[in-house]
Coordinates of C-alpha atoms in Angstrom, one line a residue:
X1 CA 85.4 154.8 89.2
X2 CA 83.7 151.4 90.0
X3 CA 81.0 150.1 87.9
X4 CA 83.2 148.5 84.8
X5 CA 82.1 144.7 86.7
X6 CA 78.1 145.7 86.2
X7 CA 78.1 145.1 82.7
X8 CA 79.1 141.8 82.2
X9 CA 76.6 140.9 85.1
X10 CA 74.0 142.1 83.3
X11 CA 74.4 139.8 80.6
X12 CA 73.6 137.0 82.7
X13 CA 69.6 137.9 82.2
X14 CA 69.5 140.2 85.5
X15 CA 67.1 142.8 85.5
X16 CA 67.3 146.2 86.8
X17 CA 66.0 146.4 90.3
X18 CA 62.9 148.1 91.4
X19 CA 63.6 151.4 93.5
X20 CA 63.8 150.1 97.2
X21 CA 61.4 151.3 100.0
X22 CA 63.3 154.3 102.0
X23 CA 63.3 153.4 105.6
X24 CA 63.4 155.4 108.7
X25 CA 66.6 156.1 109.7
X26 CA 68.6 155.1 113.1
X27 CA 70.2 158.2 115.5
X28 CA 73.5 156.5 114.1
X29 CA 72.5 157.3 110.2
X30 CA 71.0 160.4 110.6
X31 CA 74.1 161.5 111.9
X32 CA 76.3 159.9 109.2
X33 CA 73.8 161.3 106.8
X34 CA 74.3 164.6 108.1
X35 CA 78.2 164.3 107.2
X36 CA 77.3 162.6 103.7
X37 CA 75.4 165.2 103.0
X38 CA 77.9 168.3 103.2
X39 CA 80.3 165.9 101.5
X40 CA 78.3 165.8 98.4
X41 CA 77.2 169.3 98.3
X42 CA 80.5 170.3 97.8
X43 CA 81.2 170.8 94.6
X44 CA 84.5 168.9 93.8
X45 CA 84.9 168.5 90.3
X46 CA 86.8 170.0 87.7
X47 CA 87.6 172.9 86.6
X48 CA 85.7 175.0 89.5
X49 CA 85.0 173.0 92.2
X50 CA 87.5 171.9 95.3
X51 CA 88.8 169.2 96.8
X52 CA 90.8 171.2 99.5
X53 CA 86.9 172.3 100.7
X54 CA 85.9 168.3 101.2
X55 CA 89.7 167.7 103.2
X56 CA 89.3 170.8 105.2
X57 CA 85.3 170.2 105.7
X58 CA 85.9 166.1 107.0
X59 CA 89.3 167.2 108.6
X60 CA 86.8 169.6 111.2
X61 CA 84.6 166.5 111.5
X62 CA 87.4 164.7 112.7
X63 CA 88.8 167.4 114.8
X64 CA 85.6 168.2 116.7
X65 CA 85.6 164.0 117.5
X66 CA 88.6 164.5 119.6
X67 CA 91.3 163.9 117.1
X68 CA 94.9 165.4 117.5
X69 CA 95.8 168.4 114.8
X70 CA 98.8 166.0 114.8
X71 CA 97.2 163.0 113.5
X72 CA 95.0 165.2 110.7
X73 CA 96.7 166.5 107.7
X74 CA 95.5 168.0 105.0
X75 CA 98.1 167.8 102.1
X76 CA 97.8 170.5 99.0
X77 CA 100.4 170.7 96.4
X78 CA 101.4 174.1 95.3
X79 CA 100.9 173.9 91.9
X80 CA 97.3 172.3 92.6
X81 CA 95.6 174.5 95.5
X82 CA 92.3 173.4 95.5
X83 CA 93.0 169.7 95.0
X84 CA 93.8 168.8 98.4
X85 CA 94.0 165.7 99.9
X86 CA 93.4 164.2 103.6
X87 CA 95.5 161.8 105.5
X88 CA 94.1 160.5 109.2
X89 CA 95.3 158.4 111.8
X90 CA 93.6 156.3 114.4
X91 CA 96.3 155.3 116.4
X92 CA 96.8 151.3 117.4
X93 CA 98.5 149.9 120.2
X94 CA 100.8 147.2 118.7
X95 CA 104.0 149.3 116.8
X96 CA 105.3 146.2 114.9
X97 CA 101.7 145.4 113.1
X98 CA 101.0 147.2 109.9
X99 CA 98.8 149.9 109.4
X100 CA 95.7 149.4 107.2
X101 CA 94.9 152.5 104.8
X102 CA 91.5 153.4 104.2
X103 CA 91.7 155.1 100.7
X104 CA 88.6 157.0 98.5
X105 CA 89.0 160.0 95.9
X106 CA 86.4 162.9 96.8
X107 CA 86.9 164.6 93.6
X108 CA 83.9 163.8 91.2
X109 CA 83.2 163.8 87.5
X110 CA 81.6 167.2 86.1
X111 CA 77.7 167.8 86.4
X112 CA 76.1 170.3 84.5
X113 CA 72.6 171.6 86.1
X114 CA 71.0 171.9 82.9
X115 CA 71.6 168.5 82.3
X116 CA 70.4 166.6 85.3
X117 CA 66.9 166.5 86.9
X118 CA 67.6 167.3 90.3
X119 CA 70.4 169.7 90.9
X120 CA 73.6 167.6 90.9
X121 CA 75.3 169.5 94.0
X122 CA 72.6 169.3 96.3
X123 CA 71.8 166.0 97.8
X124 CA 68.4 164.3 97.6
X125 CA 66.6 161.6 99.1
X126 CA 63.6 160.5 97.0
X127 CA 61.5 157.4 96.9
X128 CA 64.6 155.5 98.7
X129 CA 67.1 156.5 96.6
X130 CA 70.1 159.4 97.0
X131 CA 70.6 161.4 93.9
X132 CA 73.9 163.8 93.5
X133 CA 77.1 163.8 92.0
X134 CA 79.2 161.5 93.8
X135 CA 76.5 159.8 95.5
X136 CA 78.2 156.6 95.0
X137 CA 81.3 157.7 92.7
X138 CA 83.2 157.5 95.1
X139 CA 82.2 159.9 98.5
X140 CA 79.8 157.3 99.7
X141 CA 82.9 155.5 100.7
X142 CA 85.2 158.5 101.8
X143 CA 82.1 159.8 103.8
X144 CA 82.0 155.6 105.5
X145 CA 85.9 155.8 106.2
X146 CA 85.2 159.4 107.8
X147 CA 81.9 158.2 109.6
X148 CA 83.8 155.0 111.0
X149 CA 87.0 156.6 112.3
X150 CA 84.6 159.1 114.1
X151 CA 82.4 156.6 115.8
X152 CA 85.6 154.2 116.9
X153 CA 87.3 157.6 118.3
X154 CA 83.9 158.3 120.0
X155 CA 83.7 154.5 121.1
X156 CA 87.0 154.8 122.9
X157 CA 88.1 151.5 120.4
X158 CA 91.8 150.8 120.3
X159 CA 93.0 149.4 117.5
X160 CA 95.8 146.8 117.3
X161 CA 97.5 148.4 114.6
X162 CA 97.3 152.2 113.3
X163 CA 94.3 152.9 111.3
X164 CA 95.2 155.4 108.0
X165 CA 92.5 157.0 106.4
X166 CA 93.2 159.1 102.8
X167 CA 90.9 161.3 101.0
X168 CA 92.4 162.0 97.6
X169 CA 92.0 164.5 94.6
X170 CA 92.4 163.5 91.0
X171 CA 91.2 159.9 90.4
X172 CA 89.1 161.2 87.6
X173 CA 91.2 164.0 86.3
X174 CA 95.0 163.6 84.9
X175 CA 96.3 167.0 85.4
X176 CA 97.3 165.9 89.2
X177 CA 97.3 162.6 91.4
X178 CA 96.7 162.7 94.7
X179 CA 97.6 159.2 96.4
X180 CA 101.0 159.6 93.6
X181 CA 102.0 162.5 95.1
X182 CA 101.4 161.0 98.3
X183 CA 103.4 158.4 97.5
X184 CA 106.3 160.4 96.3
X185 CA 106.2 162.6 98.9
X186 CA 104.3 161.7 101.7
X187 CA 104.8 158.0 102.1
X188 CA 105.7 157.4 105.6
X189 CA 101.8 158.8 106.3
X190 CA 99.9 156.6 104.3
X191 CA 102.3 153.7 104.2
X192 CA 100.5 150.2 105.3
X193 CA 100.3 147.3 105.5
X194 CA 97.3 146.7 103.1
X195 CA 94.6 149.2 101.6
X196 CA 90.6 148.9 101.5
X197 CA 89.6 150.7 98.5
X198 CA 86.6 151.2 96.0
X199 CA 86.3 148.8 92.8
X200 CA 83.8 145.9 94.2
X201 CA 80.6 146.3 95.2
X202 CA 77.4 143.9 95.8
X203 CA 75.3 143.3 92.7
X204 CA 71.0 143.1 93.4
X205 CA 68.3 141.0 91.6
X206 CA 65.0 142.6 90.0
X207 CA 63.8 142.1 93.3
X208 CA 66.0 143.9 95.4
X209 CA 67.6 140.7 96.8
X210 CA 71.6 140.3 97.0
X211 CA 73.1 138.1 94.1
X212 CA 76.9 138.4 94.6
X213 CA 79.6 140.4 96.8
X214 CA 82.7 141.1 95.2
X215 CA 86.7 141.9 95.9
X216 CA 88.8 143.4 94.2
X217 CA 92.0 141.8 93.8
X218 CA 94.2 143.3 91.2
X219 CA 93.5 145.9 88.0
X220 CA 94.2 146.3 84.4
X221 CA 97.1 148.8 83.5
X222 CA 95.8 152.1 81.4
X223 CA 98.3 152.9 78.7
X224 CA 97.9 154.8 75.7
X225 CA 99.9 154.2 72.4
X226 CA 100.6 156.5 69.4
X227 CA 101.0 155.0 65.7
X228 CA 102.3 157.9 63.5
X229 CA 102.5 157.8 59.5
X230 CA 103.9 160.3 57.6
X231 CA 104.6 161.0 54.1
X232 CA 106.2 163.4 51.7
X233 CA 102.4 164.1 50.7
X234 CA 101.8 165.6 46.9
X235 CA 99.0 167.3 44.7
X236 CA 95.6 165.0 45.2
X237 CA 95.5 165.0 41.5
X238 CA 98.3 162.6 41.2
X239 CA 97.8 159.9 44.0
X240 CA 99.9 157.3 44.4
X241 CA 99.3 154.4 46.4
X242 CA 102.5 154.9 49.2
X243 CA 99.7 156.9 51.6
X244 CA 99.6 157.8 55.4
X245 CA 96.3 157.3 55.7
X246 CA 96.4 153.9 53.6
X247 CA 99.2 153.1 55.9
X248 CA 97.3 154.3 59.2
X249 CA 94.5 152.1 58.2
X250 CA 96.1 148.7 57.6
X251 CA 98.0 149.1 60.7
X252 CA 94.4 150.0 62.5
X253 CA 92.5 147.1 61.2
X254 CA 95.4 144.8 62.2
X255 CA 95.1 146.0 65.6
X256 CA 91.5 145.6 65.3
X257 CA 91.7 141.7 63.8
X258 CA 94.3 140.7 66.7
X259 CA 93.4 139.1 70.0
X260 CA 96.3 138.9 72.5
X261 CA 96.5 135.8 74.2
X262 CA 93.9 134.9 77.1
X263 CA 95.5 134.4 80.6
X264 CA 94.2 133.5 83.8
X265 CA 95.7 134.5 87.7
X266 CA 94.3 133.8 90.4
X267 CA 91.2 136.4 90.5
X268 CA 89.8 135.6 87.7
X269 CA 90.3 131.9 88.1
X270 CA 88.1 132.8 90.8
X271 CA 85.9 135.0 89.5
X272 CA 84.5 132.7 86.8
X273 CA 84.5 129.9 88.9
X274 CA 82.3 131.9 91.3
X275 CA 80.0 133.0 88.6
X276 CA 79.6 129.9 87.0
X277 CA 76.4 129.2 89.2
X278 CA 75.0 132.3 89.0
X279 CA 75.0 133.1 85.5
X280 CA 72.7 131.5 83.0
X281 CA 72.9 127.5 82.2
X282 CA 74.8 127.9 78.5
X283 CA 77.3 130.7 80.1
X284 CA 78.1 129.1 83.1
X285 CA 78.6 125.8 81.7
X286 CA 81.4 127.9 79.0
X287 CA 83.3 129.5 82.8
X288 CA 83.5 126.2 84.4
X289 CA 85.0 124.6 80.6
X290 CA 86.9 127.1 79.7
X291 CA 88.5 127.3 84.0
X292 CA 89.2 123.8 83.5
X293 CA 91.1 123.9 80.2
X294 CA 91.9 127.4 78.8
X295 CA 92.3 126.1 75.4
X296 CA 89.0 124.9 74.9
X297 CA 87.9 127.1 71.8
X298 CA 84.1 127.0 72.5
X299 CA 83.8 127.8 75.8
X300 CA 86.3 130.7 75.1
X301 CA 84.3 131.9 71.7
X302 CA 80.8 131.7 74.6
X303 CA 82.3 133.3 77.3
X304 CA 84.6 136.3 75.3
X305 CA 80.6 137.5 73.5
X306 CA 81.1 139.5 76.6
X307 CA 82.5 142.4 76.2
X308 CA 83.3 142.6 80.0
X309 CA 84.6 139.2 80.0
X310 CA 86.6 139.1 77.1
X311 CA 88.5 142.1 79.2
X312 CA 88.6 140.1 82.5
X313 CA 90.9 137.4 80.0
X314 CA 93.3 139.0 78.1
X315 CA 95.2 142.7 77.5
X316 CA 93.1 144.8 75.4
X317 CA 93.6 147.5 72.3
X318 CA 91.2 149.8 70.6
X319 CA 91.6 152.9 68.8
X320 CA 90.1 155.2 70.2
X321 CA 91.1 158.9 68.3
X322 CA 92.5 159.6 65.0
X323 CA 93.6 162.5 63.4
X324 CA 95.4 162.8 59.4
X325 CA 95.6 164.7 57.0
X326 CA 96.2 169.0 56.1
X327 CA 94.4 169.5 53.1
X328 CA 91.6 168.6 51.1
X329 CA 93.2 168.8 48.2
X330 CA 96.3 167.0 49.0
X331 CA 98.0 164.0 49.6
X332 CA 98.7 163.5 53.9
X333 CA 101.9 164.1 55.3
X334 CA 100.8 163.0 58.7
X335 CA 98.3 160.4 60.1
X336 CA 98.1 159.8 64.0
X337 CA 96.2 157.7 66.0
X338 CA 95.6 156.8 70.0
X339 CA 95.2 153.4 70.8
X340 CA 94.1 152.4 74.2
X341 CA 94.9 149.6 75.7
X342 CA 94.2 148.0 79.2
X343 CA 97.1 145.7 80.3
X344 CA 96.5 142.5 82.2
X345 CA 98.6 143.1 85.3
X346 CA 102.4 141.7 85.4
X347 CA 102.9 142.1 81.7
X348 CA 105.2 145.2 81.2
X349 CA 104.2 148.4 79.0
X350 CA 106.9 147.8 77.0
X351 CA 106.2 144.2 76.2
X352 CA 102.6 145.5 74.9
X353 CA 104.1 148.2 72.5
X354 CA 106.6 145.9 70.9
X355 CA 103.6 143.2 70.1
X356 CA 101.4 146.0 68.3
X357 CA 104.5 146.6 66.3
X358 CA 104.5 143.3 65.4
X359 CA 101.1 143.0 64.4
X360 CA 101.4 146.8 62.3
X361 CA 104.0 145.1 60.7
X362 CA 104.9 148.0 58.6
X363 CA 108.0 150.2 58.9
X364 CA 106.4 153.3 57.8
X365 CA 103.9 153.2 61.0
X366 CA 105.9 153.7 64.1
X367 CA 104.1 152.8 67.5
X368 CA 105.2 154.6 70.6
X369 CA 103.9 155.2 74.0
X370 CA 101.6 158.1 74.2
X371 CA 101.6 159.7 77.5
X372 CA 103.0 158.6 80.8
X373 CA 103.6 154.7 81.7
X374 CA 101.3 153.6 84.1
X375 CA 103.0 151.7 86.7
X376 CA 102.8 148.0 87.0
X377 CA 102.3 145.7 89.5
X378 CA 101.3 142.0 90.8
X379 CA 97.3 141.1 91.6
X380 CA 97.1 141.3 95.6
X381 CA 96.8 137.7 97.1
X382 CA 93.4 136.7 98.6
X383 CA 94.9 135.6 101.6
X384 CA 92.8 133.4 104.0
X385 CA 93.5 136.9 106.8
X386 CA 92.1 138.5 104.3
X387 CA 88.9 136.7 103.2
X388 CA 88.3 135.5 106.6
X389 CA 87.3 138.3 108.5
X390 CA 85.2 139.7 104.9
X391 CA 83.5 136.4 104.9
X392 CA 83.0 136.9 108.6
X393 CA 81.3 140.6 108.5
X394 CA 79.5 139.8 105.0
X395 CA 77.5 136.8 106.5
X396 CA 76.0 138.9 109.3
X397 CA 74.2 140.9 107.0
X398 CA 74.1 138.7 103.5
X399 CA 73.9 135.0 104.7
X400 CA 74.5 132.8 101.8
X401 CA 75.2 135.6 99.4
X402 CA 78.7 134.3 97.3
X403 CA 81.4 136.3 97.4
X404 CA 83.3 136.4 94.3
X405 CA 86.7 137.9 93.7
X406 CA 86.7 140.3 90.6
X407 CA 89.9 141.8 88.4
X408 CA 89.2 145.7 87.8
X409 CA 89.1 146.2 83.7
X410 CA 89.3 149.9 84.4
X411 CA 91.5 152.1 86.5
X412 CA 90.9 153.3 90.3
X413 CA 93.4 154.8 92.1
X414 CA 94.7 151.6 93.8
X415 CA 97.1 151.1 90.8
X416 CA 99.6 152.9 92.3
X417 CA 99.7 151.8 95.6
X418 CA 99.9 148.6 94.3
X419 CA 102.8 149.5 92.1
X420 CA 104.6 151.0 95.2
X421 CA 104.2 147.9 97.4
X422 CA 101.4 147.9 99.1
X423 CA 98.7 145.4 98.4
X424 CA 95.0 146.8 97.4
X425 CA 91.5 145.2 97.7
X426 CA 88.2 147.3 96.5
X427 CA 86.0 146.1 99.7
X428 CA 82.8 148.3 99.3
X429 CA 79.5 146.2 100.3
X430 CA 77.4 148.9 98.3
X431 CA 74.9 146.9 96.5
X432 CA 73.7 148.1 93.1
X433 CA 71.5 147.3 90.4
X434 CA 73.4 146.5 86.6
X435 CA 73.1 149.6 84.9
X436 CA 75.4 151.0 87.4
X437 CA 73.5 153.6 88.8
X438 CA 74.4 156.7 86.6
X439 CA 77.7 156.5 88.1
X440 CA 80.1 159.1 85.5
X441 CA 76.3 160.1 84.3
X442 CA 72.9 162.0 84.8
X443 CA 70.8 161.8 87.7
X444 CA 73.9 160.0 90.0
X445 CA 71.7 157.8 92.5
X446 CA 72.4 155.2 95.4
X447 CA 70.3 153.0 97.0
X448 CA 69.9 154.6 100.9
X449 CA 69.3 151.1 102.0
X450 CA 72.4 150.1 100.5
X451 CA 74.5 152.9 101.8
X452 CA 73.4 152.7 105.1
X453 CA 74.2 148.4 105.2
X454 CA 77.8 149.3 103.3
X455 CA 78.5 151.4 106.0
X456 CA 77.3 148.9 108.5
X457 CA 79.3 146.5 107.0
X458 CA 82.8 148.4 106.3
X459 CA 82.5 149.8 110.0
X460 CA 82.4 146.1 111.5
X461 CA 85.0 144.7 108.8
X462 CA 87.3 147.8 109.3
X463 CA 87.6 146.8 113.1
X464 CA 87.8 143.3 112.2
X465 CA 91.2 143.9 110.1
X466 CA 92.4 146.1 112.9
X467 CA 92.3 143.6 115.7
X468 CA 93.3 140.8 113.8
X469 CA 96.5 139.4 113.9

């Protein structure tokens, strides 16, 4: 997932870009096309499609480029046959430097053919644009990591430090995790240094022209919550006014009413400072405000009219499914409801639950965690051997284009890498237009001159990372 950031853009009077002019492609991306290609015609999304097909498919690829059975693994769990994952390794020279991971899910939301214009399993180049599931969401980066450790192996290039490269299953499906079970079980393959990941791309003007690259630097933690009511219940005929649902609903619209606390770290301190100049007059004047005194109610009642924003500040809640209620004809004994909250990162689960309690403030509404607690951990540091070699790459194909750290309001799958140690940046260079592309939607398109420059771009910065000290 990766186009939560392209809203709040949008806001700032951007229009959606004209379709760009397809180009004639280079020896180099024809070939990479070719493997893009058989990445996105495999189906890999749930309930019938397979992940195992896309790991088996990219580990030949790899193969047939000279790398060693031992250094490709494709990892399946039992229980879980056709979500298979696949962990690579470019071996570096240096055995005391870290390893950098290269991570992308290949699994893909479901398409239905009926649905879309273009069948969503077969990719299509059309008036400069590819259309298929997954176009961009999220195997135009897995198919880049795979292209780029196949050119450096073909290049002869020798890395300073080991160069990892997973392609997981399950980002957009709970039933299994593939970079968890990695984790768990796996670690010593994937373990690094630092991880490039998906979560930032590059945003375009209405004419095509690049407005802002982003980084990633730290998420928001997913976490569900379950308020529960009951009641002995009774004949409808004789209400009284102790009800679940009357109960349910108080405790709902207090959620609603409360705002937590806004909160700046580093990222975002960055982020709006960033944006400030590229936003319009009245907003960016409310960023550069509210950056320079967080308590300053008017530039935080301008800036939070963004939904996107508002996020970016402070831990959110909403209700998002409800359920009460056995009869029509008589009083509930039960009333439940999901609320869904996305955690600023550091603040504990726990912590969270304990302040919607407060806010219910009612004895007869409990508030529990619903479903399992997302792990938590600390934004990743935009160190200057981080940013250096990004600035470095991004100017050689996007002179004077800002690049603007960004904090994830949804979920990717960096999370939990993050939570077991290892620090995360969503590094894409795929520049799209606000509306984000039909990304989780119909008619799933990418710009190919924007592919084809990301891939540019991650290629030089990958080899960048590696030699660096």
């Amino acid at each position: 997932m990766k186009f939560w950031m392209k809203a709040a853009v949008a806001t700032a009077a951007l229009m959606l870009p004209a379709a760009a002019n397809a180009q004639a492609p280079r020896a180099d991306q024809q070939a990479f096309r070719g493997l893009y290609k058989e990445m996105v015609e495999i189906d890999s999304s749930q309930p019938n499609g397979s992940c195992t097909a896309v790991a088996q498919a990219m580990s030949a690829r790899l193969k047939a480029a000279g790398f060693a059975d031992a250094d490709l693994n494709v990892i399946a769990h039992p229980d879980h046959p056709k979500e298979g994952n696949l962990v690579a390794v470019l071996h570096g020279t240096d055995a005391k430097a870290k390893p950098i991971l290269l991570l992308a899910h290949i699994d893909v939301v479901a398409a239905k053919r009926e649905d879309w214009t273009r069948d969503p399993f077969t990719l299509i180049e059309e008036n400069g644009w590819f259309y298929g599931r997954g176009a961009s969401d999220d195997k135009a980066q897995a198919a880049i990591w795979t292209d780029s450790l196949i050119r450096m192996k073909q290049e002869g290039f020798k890395p300073k430090r080991d160069i990892k490269m997973a392609l997981t299953c399950g980002e957009e499906n709970g039933a299994y995790n593939g970079i968890s079970h990695l984790i768990a079980q796996y670690r010593p393959l994937i373990d690094a240094g630092f991880a490039l990941n998906e979560g930032a791309g590059g945003l375009l003007d209405a004419n095509d022209k690049p407005v802002s690259l982003e980084i990633q630097s730290g998420e928001k933690i997913y976490q569900d919550f379950q308020l529960v009511s009951t009641n002995p219940g009774g004949h409808s005929s004789r209400p009284v006014k102790d009800n679940a649902i009357y109960h349910l609903s108080a405790a709902l619209s207090a959620i609603g009413a409360y705002e937590f606390p806004i909160r700046f770290n580093d990222t975002t301190r960055g982020y709006f400072t960033r944006m400030a100049p590229l936003v319009d007059a009245k907003a960016g004047a409310a960023m550069k405000a509210l950056v320079a005194d967080p308590t300053n109610a008017d530039a935080l009642a301008e800036v939070t009219k963004d939904p996107m924003w508002n996020s970016m500040l402070r831990t959110t809640c909403v209700a998002t499914l409800v359920n009460a209620g056995h009869a029509t004809n008589a009083l509930p004994q039960r009333a439940t409801a999901n609320v869904n909250c996305r955690i600023l990162p550091g603040t504990q689960v726990e912590e969270v639950r304990k302040t919607l309690e407060q806010v219910v403030g009612d004895p007869k509404v409990s508030v529990a965690v619903n479903g399992p607690i997302s792990p938590v951990g600390p934004a990743p540091v935009l160190t200057p051997e981080m940013m250096k070699p990004l600035e470095r790459e991004a100017a050689k194909l996007w002179p004077n284009v800002p690049i603007v750290p960004i904090m994830q309001t949804g979920a990717t799958d960096g999370k939990y890498l993050i939570a077991a140690g290892i620090p995360t940046y969503g590094v894409e260079g795929l520049f799209t237009s606000s509306d984000g592309d039909g990304i989780h939607g119909l008619n799933e398109r990418v710009r190919v001159k924007s592919l084809y420059d990301a891939r540019d771009f991650l290629y030089a910065l990958v080899k960048d990372y590696a030699v660096s000290k």
